[in-house]
Short mmCIF file of C-alpha atoms and ligand atoms in Angstrom, two decimals:
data_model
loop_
_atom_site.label_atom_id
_atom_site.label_comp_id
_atom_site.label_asym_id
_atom_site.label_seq_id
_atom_site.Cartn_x
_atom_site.Cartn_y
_atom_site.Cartn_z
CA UNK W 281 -2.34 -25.24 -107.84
CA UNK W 282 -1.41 -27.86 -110.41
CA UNK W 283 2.28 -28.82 -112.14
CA UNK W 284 1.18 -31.56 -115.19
CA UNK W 285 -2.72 -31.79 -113.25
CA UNK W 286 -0.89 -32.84 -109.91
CA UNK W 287 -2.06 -30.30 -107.12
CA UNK W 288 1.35 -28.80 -105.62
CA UNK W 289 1.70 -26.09 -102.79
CA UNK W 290 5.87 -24.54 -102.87
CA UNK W 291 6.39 -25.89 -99.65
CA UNK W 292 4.91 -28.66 -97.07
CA UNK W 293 6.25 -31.29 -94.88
CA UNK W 294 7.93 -34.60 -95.62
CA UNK W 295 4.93 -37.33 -95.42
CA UNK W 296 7.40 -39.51 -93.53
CA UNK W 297 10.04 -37.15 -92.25
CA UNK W 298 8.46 -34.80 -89.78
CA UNK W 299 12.30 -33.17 -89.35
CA UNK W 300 12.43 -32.60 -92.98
CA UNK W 301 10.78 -29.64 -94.78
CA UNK W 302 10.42 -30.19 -99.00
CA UNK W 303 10.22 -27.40 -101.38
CA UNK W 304 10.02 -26.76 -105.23
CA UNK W 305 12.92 -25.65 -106.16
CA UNK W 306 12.72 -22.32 -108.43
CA UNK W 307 16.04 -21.90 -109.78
CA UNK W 308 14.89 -24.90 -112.27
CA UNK W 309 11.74 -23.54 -113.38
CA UNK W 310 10.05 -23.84 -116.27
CA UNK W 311 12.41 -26.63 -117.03
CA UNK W 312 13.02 -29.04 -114.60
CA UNK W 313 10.68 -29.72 -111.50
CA UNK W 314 12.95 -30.62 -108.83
CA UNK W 315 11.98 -30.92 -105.05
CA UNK W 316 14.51 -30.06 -102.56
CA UNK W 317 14.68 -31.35 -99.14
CA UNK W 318 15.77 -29.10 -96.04
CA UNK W 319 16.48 -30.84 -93.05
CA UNK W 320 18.26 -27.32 -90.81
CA UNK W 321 18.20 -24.07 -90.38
CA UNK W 322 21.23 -23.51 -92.89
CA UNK W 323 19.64 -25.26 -95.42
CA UNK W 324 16.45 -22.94 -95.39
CA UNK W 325 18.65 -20.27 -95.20
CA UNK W 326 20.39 -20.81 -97.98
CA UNK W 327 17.11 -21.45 -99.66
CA UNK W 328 16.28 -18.57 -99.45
CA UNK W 329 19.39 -16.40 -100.02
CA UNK W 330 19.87 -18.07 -103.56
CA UNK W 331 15.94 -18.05 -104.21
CA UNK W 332 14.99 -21.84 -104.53
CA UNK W 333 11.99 -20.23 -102.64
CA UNK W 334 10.77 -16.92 -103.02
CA UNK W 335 8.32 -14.12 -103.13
CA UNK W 336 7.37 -12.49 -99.88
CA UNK W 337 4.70 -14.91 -98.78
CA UNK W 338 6.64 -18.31 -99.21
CA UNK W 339 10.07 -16.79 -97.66
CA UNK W 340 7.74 -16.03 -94.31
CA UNK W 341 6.66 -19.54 -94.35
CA UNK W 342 9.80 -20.80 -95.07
CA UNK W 343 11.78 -18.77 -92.61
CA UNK W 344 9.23 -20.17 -89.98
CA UNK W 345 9.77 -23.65 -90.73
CA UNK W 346 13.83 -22.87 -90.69
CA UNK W 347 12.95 -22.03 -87.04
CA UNK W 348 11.29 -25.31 -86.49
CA UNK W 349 14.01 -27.36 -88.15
CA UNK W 350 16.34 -24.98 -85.81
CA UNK W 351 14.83 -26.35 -82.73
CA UNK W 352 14.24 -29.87 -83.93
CA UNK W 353 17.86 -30.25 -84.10
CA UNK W 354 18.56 -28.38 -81.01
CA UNK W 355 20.36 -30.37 -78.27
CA UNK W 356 17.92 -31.07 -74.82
CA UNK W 357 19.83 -28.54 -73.17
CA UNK W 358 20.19 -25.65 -75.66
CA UNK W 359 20.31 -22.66 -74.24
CA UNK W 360 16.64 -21.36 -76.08
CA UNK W 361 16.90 -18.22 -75.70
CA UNK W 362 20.03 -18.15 -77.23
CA UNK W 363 19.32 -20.56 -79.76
CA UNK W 364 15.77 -18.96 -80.89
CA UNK W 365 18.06 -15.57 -81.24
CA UNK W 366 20.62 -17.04 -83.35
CA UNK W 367 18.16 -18.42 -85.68
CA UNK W 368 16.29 -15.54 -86.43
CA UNK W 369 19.90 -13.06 -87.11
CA UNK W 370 20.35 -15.99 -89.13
CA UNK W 371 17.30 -16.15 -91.11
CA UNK W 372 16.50 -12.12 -90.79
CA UNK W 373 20.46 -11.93 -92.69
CA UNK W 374 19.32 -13.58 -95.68
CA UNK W 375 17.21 -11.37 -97.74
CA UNK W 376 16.03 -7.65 -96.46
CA UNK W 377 13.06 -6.24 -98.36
CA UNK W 378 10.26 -8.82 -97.98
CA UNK W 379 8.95 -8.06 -94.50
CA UNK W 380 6.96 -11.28 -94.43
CA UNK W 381 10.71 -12.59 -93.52
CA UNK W 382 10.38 -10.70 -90.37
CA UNK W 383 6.36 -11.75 -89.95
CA UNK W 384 7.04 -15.32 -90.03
CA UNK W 385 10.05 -15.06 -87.63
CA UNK W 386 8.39 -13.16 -85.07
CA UNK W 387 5.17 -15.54 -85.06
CA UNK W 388 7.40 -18.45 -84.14
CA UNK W 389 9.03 -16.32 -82.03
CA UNK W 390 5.91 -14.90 -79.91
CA UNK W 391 4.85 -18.31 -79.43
CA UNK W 392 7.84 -19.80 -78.19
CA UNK W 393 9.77 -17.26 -76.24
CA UNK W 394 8.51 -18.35 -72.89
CA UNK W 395 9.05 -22.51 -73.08
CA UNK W 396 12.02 -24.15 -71.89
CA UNK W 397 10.69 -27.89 -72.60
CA UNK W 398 12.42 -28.89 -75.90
CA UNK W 399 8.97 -30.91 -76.85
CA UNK W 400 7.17 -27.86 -76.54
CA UNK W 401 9.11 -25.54 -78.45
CA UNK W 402 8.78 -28.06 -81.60
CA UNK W 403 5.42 -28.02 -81.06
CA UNK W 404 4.65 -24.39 -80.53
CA UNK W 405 6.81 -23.70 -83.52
CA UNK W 406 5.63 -26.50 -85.80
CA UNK W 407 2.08 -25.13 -85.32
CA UNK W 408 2.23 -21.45 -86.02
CA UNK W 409 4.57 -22.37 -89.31
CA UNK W 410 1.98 -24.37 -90.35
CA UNK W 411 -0.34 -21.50 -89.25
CA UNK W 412 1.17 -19.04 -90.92
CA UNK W 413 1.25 -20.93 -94.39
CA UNK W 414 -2.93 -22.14 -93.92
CA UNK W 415 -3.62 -18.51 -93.35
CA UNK W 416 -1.56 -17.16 -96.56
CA UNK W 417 -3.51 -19.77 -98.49
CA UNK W 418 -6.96 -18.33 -97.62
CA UNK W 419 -5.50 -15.06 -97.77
CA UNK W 420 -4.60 -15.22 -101.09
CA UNK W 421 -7.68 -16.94 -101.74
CA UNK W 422 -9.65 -14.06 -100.56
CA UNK W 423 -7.51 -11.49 -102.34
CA UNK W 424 -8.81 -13.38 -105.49
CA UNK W 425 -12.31 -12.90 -104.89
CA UNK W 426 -11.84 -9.08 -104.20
CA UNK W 427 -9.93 -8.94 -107.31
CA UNK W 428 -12.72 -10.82 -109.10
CA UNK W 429 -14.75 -8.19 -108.50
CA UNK W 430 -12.48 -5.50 -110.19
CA UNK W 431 -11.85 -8.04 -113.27
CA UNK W 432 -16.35 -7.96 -113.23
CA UNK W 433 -16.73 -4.30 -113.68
CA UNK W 434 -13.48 -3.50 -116.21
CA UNK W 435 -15.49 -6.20 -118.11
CA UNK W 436 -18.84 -4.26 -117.56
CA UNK W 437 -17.31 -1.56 -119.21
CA UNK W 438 -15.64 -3.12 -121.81
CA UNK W 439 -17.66 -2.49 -125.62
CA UNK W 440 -19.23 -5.82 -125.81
CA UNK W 441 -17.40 -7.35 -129.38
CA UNK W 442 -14.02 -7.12 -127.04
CA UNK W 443 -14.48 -9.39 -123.70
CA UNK W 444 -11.21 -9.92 -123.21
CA UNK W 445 -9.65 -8.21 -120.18
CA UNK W 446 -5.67 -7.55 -120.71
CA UNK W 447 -3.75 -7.84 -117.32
CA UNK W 448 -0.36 -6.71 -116.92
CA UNK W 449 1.51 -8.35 -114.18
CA UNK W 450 5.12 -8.09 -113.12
CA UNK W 451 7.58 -10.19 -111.76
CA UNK W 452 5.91 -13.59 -109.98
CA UNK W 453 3.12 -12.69 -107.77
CA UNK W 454 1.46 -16.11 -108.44
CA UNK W 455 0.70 -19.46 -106.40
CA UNK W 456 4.56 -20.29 -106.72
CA UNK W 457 5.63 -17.03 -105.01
CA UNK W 458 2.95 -17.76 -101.99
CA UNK W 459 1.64 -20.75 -101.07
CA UNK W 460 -1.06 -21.45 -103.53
CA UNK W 461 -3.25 -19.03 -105.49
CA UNK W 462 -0.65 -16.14 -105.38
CA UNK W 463 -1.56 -12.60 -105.04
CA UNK W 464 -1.34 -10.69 -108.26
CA UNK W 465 -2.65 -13.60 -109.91
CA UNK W 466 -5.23 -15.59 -107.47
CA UNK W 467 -8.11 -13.08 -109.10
CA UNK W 468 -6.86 -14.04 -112.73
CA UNK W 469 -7.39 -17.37 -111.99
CA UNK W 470 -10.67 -16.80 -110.42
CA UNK W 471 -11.90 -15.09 -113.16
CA UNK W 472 -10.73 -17.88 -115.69
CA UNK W 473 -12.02 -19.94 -113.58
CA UNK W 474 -15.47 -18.16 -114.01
CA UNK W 475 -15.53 -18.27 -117.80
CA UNK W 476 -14.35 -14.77 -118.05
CA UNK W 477 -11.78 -14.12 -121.32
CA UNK W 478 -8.56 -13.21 -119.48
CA UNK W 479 -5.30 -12.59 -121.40
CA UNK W 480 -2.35 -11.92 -119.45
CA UNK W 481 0.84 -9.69 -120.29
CA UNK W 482 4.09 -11.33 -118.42
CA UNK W 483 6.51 -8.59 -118.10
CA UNK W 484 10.12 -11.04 -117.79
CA UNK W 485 11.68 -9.19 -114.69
CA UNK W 486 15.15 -9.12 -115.35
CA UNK W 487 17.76 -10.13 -114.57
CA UNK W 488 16.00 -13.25 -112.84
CA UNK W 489 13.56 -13.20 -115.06
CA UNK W 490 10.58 -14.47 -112.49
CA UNK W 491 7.46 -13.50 -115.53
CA UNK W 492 9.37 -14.82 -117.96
CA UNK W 493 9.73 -18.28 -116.27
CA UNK W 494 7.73 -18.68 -113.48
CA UNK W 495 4.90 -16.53 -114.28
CA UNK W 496 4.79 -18.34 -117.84
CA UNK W 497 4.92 -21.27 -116.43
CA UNK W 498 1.83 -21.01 -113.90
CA UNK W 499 -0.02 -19.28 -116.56
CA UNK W 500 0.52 -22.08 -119.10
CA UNK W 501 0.04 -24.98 -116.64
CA UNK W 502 -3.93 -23.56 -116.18
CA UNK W 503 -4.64 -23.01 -119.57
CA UNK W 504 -4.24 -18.93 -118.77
CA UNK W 505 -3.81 -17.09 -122.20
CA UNK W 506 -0.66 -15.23 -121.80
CA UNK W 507 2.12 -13.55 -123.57
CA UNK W 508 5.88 -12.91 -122.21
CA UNK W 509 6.76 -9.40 -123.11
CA UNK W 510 10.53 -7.86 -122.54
CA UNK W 511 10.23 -5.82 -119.74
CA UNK W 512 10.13 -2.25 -121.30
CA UNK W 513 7.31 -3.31 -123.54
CA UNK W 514 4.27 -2.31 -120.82
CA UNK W 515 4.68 1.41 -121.67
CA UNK W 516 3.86 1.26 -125.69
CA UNK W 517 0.90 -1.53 -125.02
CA UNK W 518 -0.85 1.22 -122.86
CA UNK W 519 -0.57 4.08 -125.14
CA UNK W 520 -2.99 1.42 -127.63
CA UNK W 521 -5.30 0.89 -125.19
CA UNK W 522 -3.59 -2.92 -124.85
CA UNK W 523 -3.82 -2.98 -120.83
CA UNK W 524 -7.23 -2.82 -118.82
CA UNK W 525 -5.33 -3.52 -115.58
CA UNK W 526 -2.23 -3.80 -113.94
CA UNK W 527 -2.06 -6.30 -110.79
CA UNK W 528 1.35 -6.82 -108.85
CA UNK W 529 2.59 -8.05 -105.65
CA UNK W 530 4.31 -6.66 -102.96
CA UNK W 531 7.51 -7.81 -100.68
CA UNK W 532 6.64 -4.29 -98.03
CA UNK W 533 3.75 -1.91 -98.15
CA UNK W 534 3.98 1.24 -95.82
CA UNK W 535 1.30 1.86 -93.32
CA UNK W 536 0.70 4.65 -96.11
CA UNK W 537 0.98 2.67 -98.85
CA UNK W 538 3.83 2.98 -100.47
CA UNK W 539 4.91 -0.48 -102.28
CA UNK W 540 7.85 -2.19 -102.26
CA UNK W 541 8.35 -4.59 -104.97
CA UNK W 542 10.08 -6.19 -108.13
CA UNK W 543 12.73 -3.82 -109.78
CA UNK W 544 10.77 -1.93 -112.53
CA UNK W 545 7.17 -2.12 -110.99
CA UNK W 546 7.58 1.87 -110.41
CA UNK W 547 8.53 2.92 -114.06
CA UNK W 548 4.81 0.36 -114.92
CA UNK W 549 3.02 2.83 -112.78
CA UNK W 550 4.28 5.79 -113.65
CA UNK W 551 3.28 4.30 -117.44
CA UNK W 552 -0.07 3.12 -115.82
CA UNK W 553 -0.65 6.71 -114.55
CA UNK W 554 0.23 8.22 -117.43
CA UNK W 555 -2.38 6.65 -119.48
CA UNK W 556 -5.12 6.10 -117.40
CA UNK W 557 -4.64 2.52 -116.73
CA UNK W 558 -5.79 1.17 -113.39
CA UNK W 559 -2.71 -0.37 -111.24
CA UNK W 560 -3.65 -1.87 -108.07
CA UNK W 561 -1.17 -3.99 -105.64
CA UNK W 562 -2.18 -7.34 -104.15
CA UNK W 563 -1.27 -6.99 -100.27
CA UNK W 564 -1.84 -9.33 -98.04
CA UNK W 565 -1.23 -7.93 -94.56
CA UNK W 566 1.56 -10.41 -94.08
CA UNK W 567 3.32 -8.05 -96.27
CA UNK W 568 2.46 -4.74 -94.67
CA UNK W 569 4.85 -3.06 -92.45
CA UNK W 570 2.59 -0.74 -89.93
CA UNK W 571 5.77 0.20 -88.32
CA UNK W 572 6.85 2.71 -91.13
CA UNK W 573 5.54 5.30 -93.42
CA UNK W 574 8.07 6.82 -96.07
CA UNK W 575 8.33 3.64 -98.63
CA UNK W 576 11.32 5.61 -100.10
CA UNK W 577 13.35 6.60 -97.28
CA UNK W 578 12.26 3.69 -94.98
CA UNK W 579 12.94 0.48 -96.95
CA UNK W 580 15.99 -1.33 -97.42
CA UNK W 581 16.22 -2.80 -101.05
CA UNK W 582 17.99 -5.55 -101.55
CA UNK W 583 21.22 -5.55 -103.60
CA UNK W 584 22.19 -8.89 -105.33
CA UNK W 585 24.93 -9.96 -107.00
CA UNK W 586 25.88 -8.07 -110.15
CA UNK W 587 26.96 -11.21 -112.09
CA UNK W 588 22.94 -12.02 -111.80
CA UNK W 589 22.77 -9.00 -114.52
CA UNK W 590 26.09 -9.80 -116.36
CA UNK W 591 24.92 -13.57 -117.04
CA UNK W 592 21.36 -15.13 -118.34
CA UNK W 593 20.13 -18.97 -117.76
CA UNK W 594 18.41 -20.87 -120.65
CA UNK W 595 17.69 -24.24 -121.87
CA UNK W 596 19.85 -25.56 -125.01
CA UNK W 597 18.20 -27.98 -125.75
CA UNK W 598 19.65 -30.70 -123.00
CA UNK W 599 20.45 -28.74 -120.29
CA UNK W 600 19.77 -25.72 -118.04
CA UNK W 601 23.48 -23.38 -118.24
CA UNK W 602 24.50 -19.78 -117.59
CA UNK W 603 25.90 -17.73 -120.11
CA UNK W 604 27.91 -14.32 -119.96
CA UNK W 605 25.56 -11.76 -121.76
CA UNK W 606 27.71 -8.94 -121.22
CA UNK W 607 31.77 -7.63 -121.58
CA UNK W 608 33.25 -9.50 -118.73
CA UNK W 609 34.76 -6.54 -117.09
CA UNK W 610 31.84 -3.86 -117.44
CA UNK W 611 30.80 -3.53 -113.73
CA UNK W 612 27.13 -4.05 -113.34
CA UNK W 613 24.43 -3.39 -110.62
CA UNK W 614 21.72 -5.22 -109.42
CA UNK W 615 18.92 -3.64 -107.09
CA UNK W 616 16.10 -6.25 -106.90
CA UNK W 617 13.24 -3.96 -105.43
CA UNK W 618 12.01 -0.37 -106.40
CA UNK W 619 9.51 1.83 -104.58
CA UNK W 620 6.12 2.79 -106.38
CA UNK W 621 4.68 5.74 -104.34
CA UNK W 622 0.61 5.25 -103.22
CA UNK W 623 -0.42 8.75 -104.96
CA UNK W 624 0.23 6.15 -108.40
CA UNK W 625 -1.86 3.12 -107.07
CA UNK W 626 -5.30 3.00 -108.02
CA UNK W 627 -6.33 0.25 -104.83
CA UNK W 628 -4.93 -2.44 -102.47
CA UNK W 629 -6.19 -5.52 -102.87
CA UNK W 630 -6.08 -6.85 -99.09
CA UNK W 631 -7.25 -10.19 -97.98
CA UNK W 632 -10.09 -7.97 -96.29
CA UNK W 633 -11.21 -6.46 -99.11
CA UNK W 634 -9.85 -3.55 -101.37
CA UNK W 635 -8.71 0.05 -100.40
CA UNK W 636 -7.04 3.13 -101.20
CA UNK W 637 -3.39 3.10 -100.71
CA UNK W 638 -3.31 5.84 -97.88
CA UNK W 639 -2.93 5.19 -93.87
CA UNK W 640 -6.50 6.29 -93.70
CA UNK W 641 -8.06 3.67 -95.60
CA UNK W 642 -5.65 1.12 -94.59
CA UNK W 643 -6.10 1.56 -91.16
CA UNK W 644 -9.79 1.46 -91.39
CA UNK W 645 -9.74 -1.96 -93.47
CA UNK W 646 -7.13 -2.83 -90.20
CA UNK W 647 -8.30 -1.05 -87.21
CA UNK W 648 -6.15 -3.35 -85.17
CA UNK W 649 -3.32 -1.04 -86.44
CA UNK W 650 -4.64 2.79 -85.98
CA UNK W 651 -1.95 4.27 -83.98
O1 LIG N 197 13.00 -11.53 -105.70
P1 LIG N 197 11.70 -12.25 -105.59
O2 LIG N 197 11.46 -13.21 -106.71
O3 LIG N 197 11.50 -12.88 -104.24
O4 LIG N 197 10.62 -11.10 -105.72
C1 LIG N 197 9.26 -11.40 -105.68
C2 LIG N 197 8.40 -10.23 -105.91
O5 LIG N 197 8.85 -9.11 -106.09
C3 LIG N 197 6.94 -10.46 -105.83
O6 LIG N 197 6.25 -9.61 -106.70
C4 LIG N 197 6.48 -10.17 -104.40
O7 LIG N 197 7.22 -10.94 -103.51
C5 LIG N 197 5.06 -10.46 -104.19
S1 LIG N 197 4.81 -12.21 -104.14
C6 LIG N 197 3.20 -12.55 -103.92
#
């Protein structure tokens, strides 16, 4: 997608430094575009611990090319199997809900666990990262036009002196969470694309506030029609018939499609539910986990740092600071995912096509997984 009409993907190699990985650096977003270079393991690491990449489908690219810089920099006569271990504890310890951590980790490792030739393991590795981050592009890609097709019939239905189709998206399921595209927001763009009147609502997603400055910002950099709402707005705009659709992302879908995702996307269905509003997930099957089936029980949500809640980031004007929003010493909590249970979700939106959000229909869009 496009930053000022320059095509951008989040992350790609150096042109001239094959050892070097670049990346657009979030934490700067919307106002400065910086470009980070990671030349090691660490450095992706950190990169993703402290978000300068994020959402689930860019951390399972990234943590595959931290496994590639691992072995780049790897000594002739590593031990591999220790090394290729070591890596992925590392990588697996930085953030725990997105399972597409896990999916890009295991890829590399499939692929690599029985080389000893130091060439070879670069190679293997190099290839499915760059694999794995080709195939999220089309996959996202194809999630658009599947979405398309839900965008076509709201607007069939729609009286015909109001066209334009209100979609209420949460957190940053767009091209800057992914590769390109994004999930939750590669059909919006399709359908903008196609002449069709879309307006987006950009719930802000504290306390990082990903719709408020990432979403925004991909949304204003097409030409999107959107408008930021605080994040307990969604609620009242449905009771006025001000939402046709809800589309979010997902960082772990059950096998029976329960969602993981953004803090807060549970208490939008619940609202969606409650007023008839259709709320489907965009879930690219890098992001389902076919290995569990109780979303509540079975998925560990992330807990970050409480001062991310006690302080708030802005622009004043000349440059980017932190603030304290709160009394210094109330004590704060900060979980960054929620669980939204399937019986709430109107459809997945999989790169295959869309389904119900039950092991039934998932597994018959996947047949590869029936158990
Ligand atoms: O904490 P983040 O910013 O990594 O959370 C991102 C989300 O919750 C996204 O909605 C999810 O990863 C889907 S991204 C296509």
């Amino acid at each position: 997608m496009q930053i000022n009409g320059i095509p951008y993907r989040t992350i790609w190699l150096h042109p001239a430094q094959p050892n070097c990985v670049q990346i657009i650096d979030q934490r700067w977003l919307p106002h400065k575009l910086v470009i980070e270079d990671l030349n090691t393991l660490e450095d992706i690491a950190t990169a993703i611990r402290d978000m300068h990449v994020r959402g689930a489908p860019l951390i399972g690219s990234a943590a595959a090319y931290g496994m590639y810089l691992a072995l780049v920099n790897a000594d002739r006569q590593s031990d591999w199997k220790n090394l290729l271990d070591n890596s992925a504890m590392t990588l697996m310890a930085t953030r725990p809900t997105a399972v597409n951590l896990a999916f890009g980790i295991d890829k590399v490792m499939a692929v690599t666990g029985h080389l000893s030739e130091k060439e070879d393991l670069v190679k293997a590795a190099l290839k499915a990262a760059n694999q794995i981050t080709e195939e999220s592009v089309a996959h996202c890609y194809s999630i658009g036009t599947h979405g398309f097709v839900l965008i076509k019939d709201i607007l069939r239905k729609k009286p015909k002196d109001n066209q334009t189709i209100n979609i209420l998206t949460h957190c940053n399921a767009g091209w800057l969470a992914c590769i390109d595209y994004g999930t939750a927001t590669s059909p919006i763009y399709l359908a903008h694309e196609q002449g069709v009147d879309v307006h987006v609502w950009v719930d802000e997603t504290r306390p990082r506030n990903q719709g408020a400055r990432i979403t925004a910002y991909e949304l204003l950099q097409h030409g999107i029609p959107h408008t930021i709402i605080t994040d307990n707005t969604g609620g009242h705009l449905m009771q006025h018939g001000l939402v046709d659709m809800i589309i979010v992302g997902t960082d772990r879908t059950t096998r029976t499609g329960d969602v993981a995702n953004k803090i807060g996307t549970y208490l939008k269905a619940l609202a969606a539910y409650d007023n008839g509003v259709p709320f489907y997930v965009a879930a690219p099957s890098s992001s389902i986990d076919w290995n569990i089936r109780d979303g509540v029980a079975e998925i560990a949500i992330e807990e970050r740092n409480a001062e991310e809640v006690k302080m708030i980031q802005g622009w004043d004007g000349k440059e980017i600071k932190q603030v304290l929003l709160t009394p210094q010493d109330s004590p704060a909590i900060n979980y960054a995912f929620d669980v939204t249970p399937a019986r709430l979700i109107s459809g997945l939106i999989t790169e295959r096509g869309i389904c119900e959000a039950n092991e039934l229909d998932l597994t018959a869009m996947f047949p590869e997984f029936r158990e």
